């Protein structure tokens, strides 16, 4: 694997989940695979989970790991071509990338959407520049439009906790309010991965195999995600209807994706607190598990009692980020 951005890059999901289970049983099984190989993790934005889990994954595989926080100690980087660099940016990404590539074997990139230019963000300009100019395999640690390491961990967590009573679990992605404009990367990838899983029988905890899943997205009007990620999904604007019978509630905020009105891209269209996931919302479900990628704003996205309930999966879901990152890095190392 030379690039990891979308679900297709991982191939057969059933195999990937089997591999995740194998790694979780013995996470050091491949601890010599990365000997004398260097992982460079490049962060243009903050991170807690991705930083720790991906670094741990590299160490599980015996790699050397370098972490570069571009905005803390490196030269400030220009990312666009054709500009006159007479401002505060001292170096262009197009020189920095091959220099970075000369010191490592694999590069992970975290680079959020700017949320001002939809075409620039959805072209994944920064990620593709790393692909083109680094000369090394690259993988997304949340880019402008996708967060595949998160979605893989989410799918694995759903596979582990799928209830015995239901061989076709209902999974609901729900928009929830937030005070700041957030990118669409997490919901885009979650939708893409769930839709891919919806069509397949997958190994699920306790029930052997399931016959796929039922996936529903619910959000206020105007928050429609890009169809490239949601084609085939059921969209339900009534949050209560969407929650009825759900086995998993995946809450997340996202700003306007600009699908119906491009001028609204990146804007906050609603802060409707009736969408906050509380105990009443959870009572509409089939004793659903609560999920969120974290970090989460309590009182906005979810109430304290719901996130602290025994059925909340936010901590095992975050812990599974180590597993998804180990599988992805292992695949990349095996293809070097
Ligand atoms: N879920 C996630 O990617 O968390 P961080 O932003 O802390 O890495």
Tab-separated table of C-alpha atoms and ligand atoms in Angstrom:
chain	number	residue	atom	x	y	z
A	1	UNK	CA	0.000	0.000	0.000
A	2	UNK	CA	1.565	3.287	-1.121
A	3	UNK	CA	-1.222	5.628	-0.046
A	4	UNK	CA	-4.011	5.449	2.529
A	5	UNK	CA	-6.796	7.967	2.079
A	6	UNK	CA	-9.980	6.059	1.257
A	7	UNK	CA	-11.615	2.772	2.224
A	8	UNK	CA	-10.695	1.235	-1.157
A	9	UNK	CA	-6.998	1.637	-0.318
A	10	UNK	CA	-7.358	-1.067	2.343
A	11	UNK	CA	-9.014	-3.607	0.026
A	12	UNK	CA	-11.257	-6.318	1.452
A	13	UNK	CA	-12.748	-5.125	4.750
A	14	UNK	CA	-13.316	-8.616	6.071
A	15	UNK	CA	-9.584	-9.333	5.728
A	16	UNK	CA	-8.713	-5.965	7.280
A	17	UNK	CA	-10.923	-6.670	10.316
A	18	UNK	CA	-9.382	-10.136	10.710
A	19	UNK	CA	-5.955	-8.520	10.634
A	20	UNK	CA	-7.064	-5.940	13.219
A	21	UNK	CA	-8.216	-8.745	15.505
A	22	UNK	CA	-4.893	-10.552	15.025
A	23	UNK	CA	-2.966	-7.373	15.916
A	24	UNK	CA	-5.173	-6.723	18.952
A	25	UNK	CA	-4.468	-10.251	20.212
A	26	UNK	CA	-0.699	-9.740	19.788
A	27	UNK	CA	0.196	-6.171	18.901
A	28	UNK	CA	3.944	-6.944	18.820
A	29	UNK	CA	3.658	-9.877	16.408
A	30	UNK	CA	5.392	-7.892	13.646
A	31	UNK	CA	7.881	-6.037	15.855
A	32	UNK	CA	10.836	-6.562	13.498
A	33	UNK	CA	9.034	-5.543	10.291
A	34	UNK	CA	9.965	-1.882	10.729
A	35	UNK	CA	13.593	-2.360	11.843
A	36	UNK	CA	15.728	0.519	10.516
A	37	UNK	CA	12.664	2.103	8.911
A	38	UNK	CA	11.625	5.617	9.907
A	39	UNK	CA	8.100	6.937	10.250
A	40	UNK	CA	7.715	10.710	9.929
A	41	UNK	CA	4.470	12.130	11.313
A	42	UNK	CA	3.802	15.663	10.043
A	43	UNK	CA	1.222	17.720	11.951
A	44	UNK	CA	-0.153	20.972	10.562
A	45	UNK	CA	-2.877	20.830	13.281
A	46	UNK	CA	-3.282	19.746	16.889
A	47	UNK	CA	-3.817	16.137	17.915
A	48	UNK	CA	-3.878	13.898	20.965
A	49	UNK	CA	-5.204	10.492	19.824
A	50	UNK	CA	-3.680	10.403	16.337
A	51	UNK	CA	-0.292	11.490	17.624
A	52	UNK	CA	-0.148	8.903	20.430
A	53	UNK	CA	-1.787	5.980	18.637
A	54	UNK	CA	0.183	6.309	15.394
A	55	UNK	CA	3.476	6.748	17.222
A	56	UNK	CA	2.650	3.664	19.320
A	57	UNK	CA	1.747	1.756	16.136
A	58	UNK	CA	5.139	2.609	14.611
A	59	UNK	CA	6.856	1.434	17.806
A	60	UNK	CA	4.804	-1.806	17.810
A	61	UNK	CA	6.320	-2.530	14.400
A	62	UNK	CA	9.887	-1.686	15.469
A	63	UNK	CA	10.072	1.610	13.538
A	64	UNK	CA	11.957	4.763	14.443
A	65	UNK	CA	9.488	7.627	14.745
A	66	UNK	CA	9.975	11.362	14.121
A	67	UNK	CA	7.154	13.797	14.916
A	68	UNK	CA	7.203	17.203	13.219
A	69	UNK	CA	4.826	19.918	14.411
A	70	UNK	CA	4.999	22.307	11.497
A	71	UNK	CA	3.595	25.216	13.512
A	72	UNK	CA	5.879	24.709	16.505
A	73	UNK	CA	9.568	24.914	15.672
A	74	UNK	CA	9.674	24.426	11.890
A	75	UNK	CA	9.719	27.253	9.346
A	76	UNK	CA	6.253	28.543	8.570
A	77	UNK	CA	5.252	26.869	5.298
A	78	UNK	CA	3.589	28.286	2.199
A	79	UNK	CA	1.300	25.655	0.629
A	80	UNK	CA	0.029	27.406	-2.511
A	81	UNK	CA	1.943	27.737	-5.784
A	82	UNK	CA	2.290	31.012	-7.643
A	83	UNK	CA	2.396	33.301	-4.614
A	84	UNK	CA	5.012	35.974	-3.906
A	85	UNK	CA	6.435	34.914	-0.562
A	86	UNK	CA	6.899	38.363	0.972
A	87	UNK	CA	4.916	37.563	4.135
A	88	UNK	CA	5.688	35.525	7.247
A	89	UNK	CA	6.087	32.151	5.453
A	90	UNK	CA	9.783	31.357	5.018
A	91	UNK	CA	9.699	28.052	3.154
A	92	UNK	CA	7.547	26.504	0.452
A	93	UNK	CA	5.989	23.101	0.983
A	94	UNK	CA	7.314	22.037	-2.425
A	95	UNK	CA	10.919	22.213	-1.134
A	96	UNK	CA	10.048	21.060	2.375
A	97	UNK	CA	8.306	17.851	1.207
A	98	UNK	CA	11.270	16.265	-0.650
A	99	UNK	CA	13.550	17.276	2.230
A	100	UNK	CA	11.201	15.525	4.675
A	101	UNK	CA	11.082	12.513	2.341
A	102	UNK	CA	14.867	12.201	2.379
A	103	UNK	CA	14.863	11.460	6.130
A	104	UNK	CA	12.177	8.773	6.343
A	105	UNK	CA	10.526	5.741	4.735
A	106	UNK	CA	6.837	6.472	5.422
A	107	UNK	CA	5.024	9.789	6.007
A	108	UNK	CA	1.767	10.422	7.898
A	109	UNK	CA	0.056	13.765	7.287
A	110	UNK	CA	-2.412	15.726	9.399
A	111	UNK	CA	-3.668	18.742	7.497
A	112	UNK	CA	-7.185	20.032	8.191
A	113	UNK	CA	-9.495	21.803	5.767
A	114	UNK	CA	-9.181	25.585	5.651
A	115	UNK	CA	-12.986	25.749	5.234
A	116	UNK	CA	-12.785	28.825	2.988
A	117	UNK	CA	-12.064	27.337	-0.464
A	118	UNK	CA	-14.138	24.197	-1.038
A	119	UNK	CA	-12.399	23.226	-4.280
A	120	UNK	CA	-8.922	23.499	-2.689
A	121	UNK	CA	-10.002	21.426	0.344
A	122	UNK	CA	-11.874	18.747	-1.607
A	123	UNK	CA	-8.968	18.382	-4.093
A	124	UNK	CA	-6.848	17.245	-1.082
A	125	UNK	CA	-4.120	19.528	-2.402
A	126	UNK	CA	-1.664	19.191	0.502
A	127	UNK	CA	-1.981	15.380	0.754
A	128	UNK	CA	-1.473	14.906	-2.999
A	129	UNK	CA	1.577	17.186	-2.939
A	130	UNK	CA	3.127	14.853	-0.348
A	131	UNK	CA	2.214	11.873	-2.540
A	132	UNK	CA	3.817	13.477	-5.579
A	133	UNK	CA	6.951	15.103	-4.165
A	134	UNK	CA	8.050	13.020	-1.141
A	135	UNK	CA	8.949	9.855	-3.059
A	136	UNK	CA	7.630	7.871	-0.071
A	137	UNK	CA	4.356	6.098	0.821
A	138	UNK	CA	1.990	8.493	2.585
A	139	UNK	CA	-1.076	8.028	4.746
A	140	UNK	CA	-3.767	10.355	6.062
A	141	UNK	CA	-3.806	11.180	9.770
A	142	UNK	CA	-6.908	13.340	9.063
A	143	UNK	CA	-6.655	15.472	5.991
A	144	UNK	CA	-8.935	18.138	4.531
A	145	UNK	CA	-11.793	15.759	3.756
A	146	UNK	CA	-11.098	12.340	5.299
A	147	UNK	CA	-9.982	10.600	8.501
A	148	UNK	CA	-9.584	6.942	7.479
A	149	UNK	CA	-7.574	5.782	10.537
A	150	UNK	CA	-10.504	6.947	12.666
A	151	UNK	CA	-13.120	5.294	10.450
A	152	UNK	CA	-11.200	1.990	10.431
A	153	UNK	CA	-11.012	2.076	14.255
A	154	UNK	CA	-14.739	2.939	14.377
A	155	UNK	CA	-15.658	0.006	12.142
A	156	UNK	CA	-13.493	-2.355	14.185
A	157	UNK	CA	-15.149	-1.101	17.394
A	158	UNK	CA	-18.617	-1.671	15.909
A	159	UNK	CA	-17.512	-5.164	14.866
A	160	UNK	CA	-16.357	-5.870	18.436
A	161	UNK	CA	-19.479	-4.540	20.169
A	162	UNK	CA	-22.217	-5.509	17.722
A	163	UNK	CA	-25.054	-6.839	19.881
A	164	UNK	CA	-25.798	-10.542	19.823
A	165	UNK	CA	-29.505	-9.869	19.305
A	166	UNK	CA	-29.045	-8.290	15.899
A	167	UNK	CA	-27.233	-9.785	12.942
A	168	UNK	CA	-27.724	-6.599	10.946
A	169	UNK	CA	-27.002	-3.737	13.375
A	170	UNK	CA	-28.419	-0.271	12.780
A	171	UNK	CA	-25.722	2.424	12.821
A	172	UNK	CA	-26.712	6.107	12.909
A	173	UNK	CA	-24.440	9.073	12.185
A	174	UNK	CA	-25.980	12.114	13.866
A	175	UNK	CA	-25.009	15.771	13.468
A	176	UNK	CA	-24.855	17.630	16.809
A	177	UNK	CA	-24.227	21.307	17.633
A	178	UNK	CA	-20.793	22.884	18.226
A	179	UNK	CA	-19.632	26.463	18.829
A	180	UNK	CA	-16.894	26.386	16.144
A	181	UNK	CA	-16.917	25.487	12.452
A	182	UNK	CA	-15.467	21.986	12.090
A	183	UNK	CA	-14.340	20.108	8.957
A	184	UNK	CA	-16.334	17.248	7.417
A	185	UNK	CA	-13.438	14.749	7.443
A	186	UNK	CA	-14.723	12.482	10.219
A	187	UNK	CA	-18.352	12.200	8.994
A	188	UNK	CA	-17.182	11.838	5.370
A	189	UNK	CA	-14.942	8.889	6.225
A	190	UNK	CA	-17.406	7.356	8.672
A	191	UNK	CA	-20.092	7.399	5.958
A	192	UNK	CA	-17.715	6.048	3.324
A	193	UNK	CA	-16.588	3.148	5.534
A	194	UNK	CA	-20.091	2.280	6.813
A	195	UNK	CA	-21.496	2.243	3.281
A	196	UNK	CA	-18.653	-0.063	2.221
A	197	UNK	CA	-19.413	-2.291	5.230
A	198	UNK	CA	-23.186	-2.141	4.671
A	199	UNK	CA	-22.862	-4.292	1.570
A	200	UNK	CA	-20.587	-6.959	3.075
A	201	UNK	CA	-20.926	-9.719	5.589
A	202	UNK	CA	-18.370	-8.973	8.280
A	203	UNK	CA	-17.014	-10.798	11.306
A	204	UNK	CA	-18.795	-9.333	14.344
A	205	UNK	CA	-18.159	-9.934	18.028
A	206	UNK	CA	-20.393	-12.574	19.548
A	207	UNK	CA	-22.523	-13.242	16.484
A	208	UNK	CA	-20.002	-14.753	14.069
A	209	UNK	CA	-20.883	-12.950	10.867
A	210	UNK	CA	-23.436	-10.244	10.221
A	211	UNK	CA	-25.273	-9.616	6.987
A	212	UNK	CA	-23.899	-6.094	6.666
A	213	UNK	CA	-25.558	-3.253	8.562
A	214	UNK	CA	-28.228	-0.585	8.151
A	215	UNK	CA	-26.665	2.859	7.978
A	216	UNK	CA	-28.605	6.093	8.461
A	217	UNK	CA	-27.378	9.709	8.493
A	218	UNK	CA	-29.379	12.394	10.294
A	219	UNK	CA	-28.753	16.167	10.281
A	220	UNK	CA	-30.591	19.462	9.875
A	221	UNK	CA	-31.317	20.568	6.306
A	222	UNK	CA	-28.321	22.258	4.683
A	223	UNK	CA	-25.771	19.882	6.251
A	224	UNK	CA	-25.873	17.301	3.414
A	225	UNK	CA	-22.450	15.657	3.111
A	226	UNK	CA	-20.705	15.358	-0.249
A	227	UNK	CA	-22.448	12.602	-2.267
A	228	UNK	CA	-19.018	11.164	-3.139
A	229	UNK	CA	-18.995	9.865	0.446
A	230	UNK	CA	-22.691	9.185	1.073
A	231	UNK	CA	-24.042	7.626	-2.111
A	232	UNK	CA	-26.281	4.742	-1.081
A	233	UNK	CA	-26.867	6.006	2.481
A	234	UNK	CA	-30.315	6.652	3.947
A	235	UNK	CA	-30.713	10.328	4.949
A	236	UNK	CA	-33.365	11.024	7.609
A	237	UNK	CA	-33.942	14.672	8.633
A	238	UNK	CA	-36.070	13.648	11.638
A	239	UNK	CA	-33.487	12.795	14.313
A	240	UNK	CA	-35.989	10.865	16.440
A	241	UNK	CA	-37.011	8.637	13.538
A	242	UNK	CA	-33.351	8.017	12.716
A	243	UNK	CA	-32.575	7.009	16.314
A	244	UNK	CA	-35.471	4.531	16.590
A	245	UNK	CA	-34.124	0.973	16.750
A	246	UNK	CA	-30.482	2.095	16.533
A	247	UNK	CA	-27.703	-0.115	17.936
A	248	UNK	CA	-24.965	2.500	17.558
A	249	UNK	CA	-25.239	6.302	17.720
A	250	UNK	CA	-22.201	8.058	16.255
A	251	UNK	CA	-22.468	11.759	17.096
A	252	UNK	CA	-20.368	14.402	15.354
A	253	UNK	CA	-20.541	18.026	14.415
A	254	UNK	CA	-19.600	19.267	10.979
A	255	UNK	CA	-19.836	22.638	9.294
A	256	UNK	CA	-21.832	23.170	6.101
A	257	UNK	CA	-20.324	20.992	3.348
A	258	UNK	CA	-21.573	23.461	0.704
A	259	UNK	CA	-23.293	20.791	-1.374
A	260	UNK	CA	-26.630	22.556	-1.875
A	261	UNK	CA	-25.240	26.135	-1.567
A	262	UNK	CA	-21.512	26.390	-2.261
A	263	UNK	CA	-21.337	29.912	-0.716
A	264	UNK	CA	-22.257	28.354	2.658
A	265	UNK	CA	-19.207	26.047	2.658
A	266	UNK	CA	-17.565	25.931	6.097
A	267	UNK	CA	-20.306	27.981	7.779
A	268	UNK	CA	-22.279	27.187	10.915
A	269	UNK	CA	-25.928	27.054	9.816
A	270	UNK	CA	-27.393	25.822	13.105
A	271	UNK	CA	-26.609	25.575	16.797
A	272	UNK	CA	-29.895	23.849	17.555
A	273	UNK	CA	-29.373	22.297	20.984
A	274	UNK	CA	-32.305	19.933	20.486
A	275	UNK	CA	-29.806	17.827	18.474
A	276	UNK	CA	-27.520	17.318	21.535
A	277	UNK	CA	-27.500	13.603	22.373
A	278	UNK	CA	-28.999	13.207	25.857
A	279	UNK	CA	-30.704	10.412	27.794
A	280	UNK	CA	-34.034	11.090	26.103
A	281	UNK	CA	-32.419	10.696	22.665
A	282	UNK	CA	-30.821	7.419	23.759
A	283	UNK	CA	-34.205	6.166	25.057
A	284	UNK	CA	-35.478	6.184	21.447
A	285	UNK	CA	-32.796	3.614	20.485
A	286	UNK	CA	-32.386	-0.122	20.886
A	287	UNK	CA	-30.092	0.340	23.960
A	288	UNK	CA	-27.558	1.814	21.577
A	289	UNK	CA	-23.872	2.282	22.201
A	290	UNK	CA	-22.764	5.926	22.063
A	291	UNK	CA	-19.716	6.716	19.906
A	292	UNK	CA	-17.677	9.846	19.139
A	293	UNK	CA	-14.161	10.211	17.716
A	294	UNK	CA	-13.085	12.705	20.465
A	295	UNK	CA	-12.255	15.379	21.420
A	296	UNK	CA	-15.872	16.101	22.302
A	297	UNK	CA	-17.601	19.156	23.781
A	298	UNK	CA	-19.812	17.965	26.639
A	299	UNK	CA	-23.141	19.758	26.878
A	300	UNK	CA	-22.988	20.570	23.135
A	301	UNK	CA	-22.569	17.210	21.365
A	302	UNK	CA	-23.493	14.912	24.257
A	303	UNK	CA	-24.520	15.145	27.892
A	304	UNK	CA	-22.309	13.904	30.755
A	305	UNK	CA	-24.618	11.005	31.642
A	306	UNK	CA	-24.647	9.610	28.077
A	307	UNK	CA	-20.891	9.789	27.507
A	308	UNK	CA	-20.207	8.323	30.972
A	309	UNK	CA	-22.785	5.497	30.650
A	310	UNK	CA	-21.489	1.883	30.486
A	311	UNK	CA	-22.800	1.679	26.918
A	312	UNK	CA	-20.546	4.568	25.794
A	313	UNK	CA	-17.664	3.336	23.612
A	314	UNK	CA	-15.618	6.506	23.334
A	315	UNK	CA	-12.620	5.116	25.245
A	316	UNK	CA	-12.353	1.651	23.584
A	317	UNK	CA	-12.951	3.400	20.239
A	318	UNK	CA	-9.993	5.734	20.884
A	319	UNK	CA	-7.846	2.808	22.070
A	320	UNK	CA	-8.593	0.990	18.805
A	321	UNK	CA	-6.818	3.800	16.952
A	322	UNK	CA	-3.572	1.994	17.848
A	323	UNK	CA	-4.917	-1.136	16.146
A	324	UNK	CA	-6.051	0.574	12.944
A	325	UNK	CA	-2.742	2.455	12.676
A	326	UNK	CA	-0.723	-0.730	13.258
A	327	UNK	CA	-2.591	-2.571	10.472
A	328	UNK	CA	-2.122	0.322	8.035
A	329	UNK	CA	1.576	0.794	8.808
A	330	UNK	CA	2.147	-2.968	8.617
A	331	UNK	CA	0.572	-3.041	5.144
A	332	UNK	CA	2.716	-0.094	4.042
A	333	UNK	CA	5.913	-1.675	5.399
A	334	UNK	CA	5.089	-4.965	3.642
A	335	UNK	CA	4.864	-3.095	0.338
A	336	UNK	CA	8.214	-1.263	0.606
B	1	LIG	N1	-10.008	11.545	16.893
B	1	LIG	C1	-8.837	12.180	16.674
B	1	LIG	O1	-8.297	12.150	15.570
B	1	LIG	O2	-8.308	12.801	17.758
B	1	LIG	P1	-7.075	13.802	17.723
B	1	LIG	O3	-7.540	15.027	16.938
B	1	LIG	O4	-6.799	14.137	19.148
B	1	LIG	O5	-5.932	13.152	17.041
